[in-house]
Coordinates of C-alpha atoms in Angstrom, one line a residue:
M492 CA 0.0 0.0 0.0
K493 CA 2.9 2.4 0.8
F494 CA 4.3 1.7 -2.7
I495 CA 1.0 2.7 -4.4
S496 CA 0.9 5.9 -2.3
S497 CA 4.4 6.7 -3.2
I498 CA 3.7 6.2 -6.9
F499 CA 0.6 8.4 -6.6
I500 CA 2.6 11.2 -5.0
F501 CA 5.4 11.2 -7.5
L502 CA 3.1 11.0 -10.6
V503 CA 0.1 13.2 -9.6
I504 CA 1.7 16.0 -7.7
P505 CA 4.0 17.2 -10.5
V506 CA 1.1 17.1 -13.0
V507 CA -1.1 19.2 -10.7
G508 CA 1.6 21.8 -10.4
T509 CA 2.0 22.2 -14.1
F510 CA -1.6 23.3 -14.4
A511 CA -1.3 26.0 -11.7
Q512 CA 0.5 28.5 -13.9
T513 CA -1.7 29.1 -16.9
D514 CA -1.3 32.8 -17.7
T515 CA 0.6 33.9 -20.8
L516 CA 2.4 37.1 -21.7
V517 CA 3.6 38.0 -25.2
M518 CA 6.3 40.6 -24.9
S519 CA 7.1 43.4 -27.4
N520 CA 10.0 41.3 -28.8
K521 CA 7.5 38.4 -29.3
D522 CA 8.9 36.3 -26.5
M523 CA 6.2 34.3 -24.7
I524 CA 6.3 33.8 -20.9
L525 CA 4.1 31.2 -19.1
G526 CA 3.3 31.6 -15.5
E527 CA 0.9 33.4 -13.2
V528 CA 0.0 37.1 -13.1
K529 CA 0.1 38.2 -9.5
S530 CA -0.7 41.9 -9.8
M531 CA 0.0 45.1 -11.7
D532 CA 0.4 48.5 -10.1
K533 CA 2.0 51.7 -11.3
G534 CA 2.8 50.2 -14.7
I535 CA 4.7 47.2 -13.2
L536 CA 3.3 43.7 -13.7
V537 CA 4.4 41.0 -11.1
F538 CA 4.6 37.6 -12.7
E539 CA 5.5 34.3 -11.2
T540 CA 7.1 31.3 -13.0
D541 CA 8.1 27.8 -12.1
Y542 CA 11.6 28.4 -13.3
S543 CA 12.5 31.3 -11.0
N544 CA 12.6 31.7 -7.2
V545 CA 11.9 35.4 -7.6
N546 CA 8.8 37.0 -9.2
F547 CA 9.5 38.9 -12.4
K548 CA 8.6 42.6 -12.4
I549 CA 7.8 43.6 -16.0
D550 CA 7.1 47.0 -17.4
W551 CA 3.5 47.1 -18.6
S552 CA 4.5 48.9 -21.8
G553 CA 6.7 46.0 -22.7
I554 CA 3.7 43.6 -22.9
R555 CA 2.2 43.1 -26.3
Q556 CA -0.5 40.6 -25.4
I557 CA -1.9 39.0 -22.2
Y558 CA -4.0 35.9 -21.5
T559 CA -5.2 35.2 -17.9
Q560 CA -7.2 32.3 -16.3
T561 CA -7.4 34.1 -13.0
N562 CA -10.1 36.7 -12.2
F563 CA -8.7 40.1 -11.4
L564 CA -10.2 43.4 -10.3
I565 CA -9.2 45.3 -13.4
T566 CA -9.1 49.1 -13.2
L567 CA -9.0 51.2 -16.3
S568 CA -7.6 54.7 -16.6
N569 CA -11.1 56.2 -16.8
G570 CA -11.9 54.7 -13.3
I571 CA -14.2 51.9 -14.5
R572 CA -13.5 48.6 -12.8
Y573 CA -14.3 45.1 -13.9
N574 CA -13.8 41.7 -12.2
G575 CA -12.7 39.2 -14.8
K576 CA -10.2 37.6 -17.0
L577 CA -8.1 39.1 -19.8
K578 CA -7.6 37.9 -23.4
S579 CA -5.8 39.9 -26.0
L580 CA -7.6 40.1 -29.4
N581 CA -4.5 41.8 -31.0
D582 CA -1.5 43.9 -29.9
S583 CA -3.7 46.8 -28.7
I584 CA -7.1 45.5 -27.7
V585 CA -7.9 43.2 -24.8
E586 CA -11.2 41.4 -24.2
V587 CA -12.3 41.5 -20.6
D588 CA -14.7 38.6 -19.7
A589 CA -16.1 40.4 -16.7
R590 CA -18.7 41.8 -14.5
L591 CA -19.0 45.6 -14.0
Q592 CA -18.1 46.6 -10.4
D593 CA -19.1 50.3 -10.1
K594 CA -22.9 49.9 -10.0
T595 CA -24.6 50.2 -6.6
T596 CA -28.3 50.0 -5.6
K597 CA -30.1 51.4 -2.6
S598 CA -30.3 48.0 -0.9
S599 CA -26.7 47.2 -1.7
K600 CA -25.5 50.5 -0.2
E601 CA -27.4 49.8 3.0
K602 CA -25.6 46.4 3.2
G603 CA -22.3 47.9 2.3
E604 CA -22.1 45.7 -0.8
M605 CA -21.3 46.4 -4.5
E606 CA -23.8 45.1 -7.0
Q607 CA -22.2 43.2 -10.0
T608 CA -23.9 44.0 -13.3
P609 CA -23.5 41.0 -15.7
V610 CA -21.4 41.9 -18.7
S611 CA -20.3 39.2 -21.1
K612 CA -17.2 40.5 -23.0
I613 CA -15.9 44.0 -23.3
E614 CA -13.1 45.2 -25.5
V615 CA -10.6 47.8 -24.0
P616 CA -7.3 49.2 -25.1
L617 CA -4.4 47.3 -23.5
N618 CA -2.8 50.6 -22.4
S619 CA -6.0 51.7 -20.6
I620 CA -5.5 49.0 -17.9
V621 CA -3.8 50.6 -14.9
Y622 CA -4.3 48.1 -12.0
L623 CA -4.8 44.3 -11.7

């Protein structure tokens, strides 16, 4: 029984770890980086990969395309916020699969909650994203 448990640990655990980092960045020089987007603030994206002990800090202007599997609170330069995933349609437009975050109702204000208005897919300029 211990032998079967050992085989399970050595075969399944590494496979599970490979699916954890599923975000993709395409850089200005067309290099592709696979990993996990952690955050973006003040034009600097924090990106984690399996092959580095330290997170990468990447200038947002150096990113050509982005694809995320994680939901983020995405803030645009005009103040509109979405909660969703990012998928580049080309080098300048990103599709946000999101829910709008800025709408409140009387009952949600009383409860201190933010109402989420369903939105399927919204196209925004890549350079209008200021925070993740």
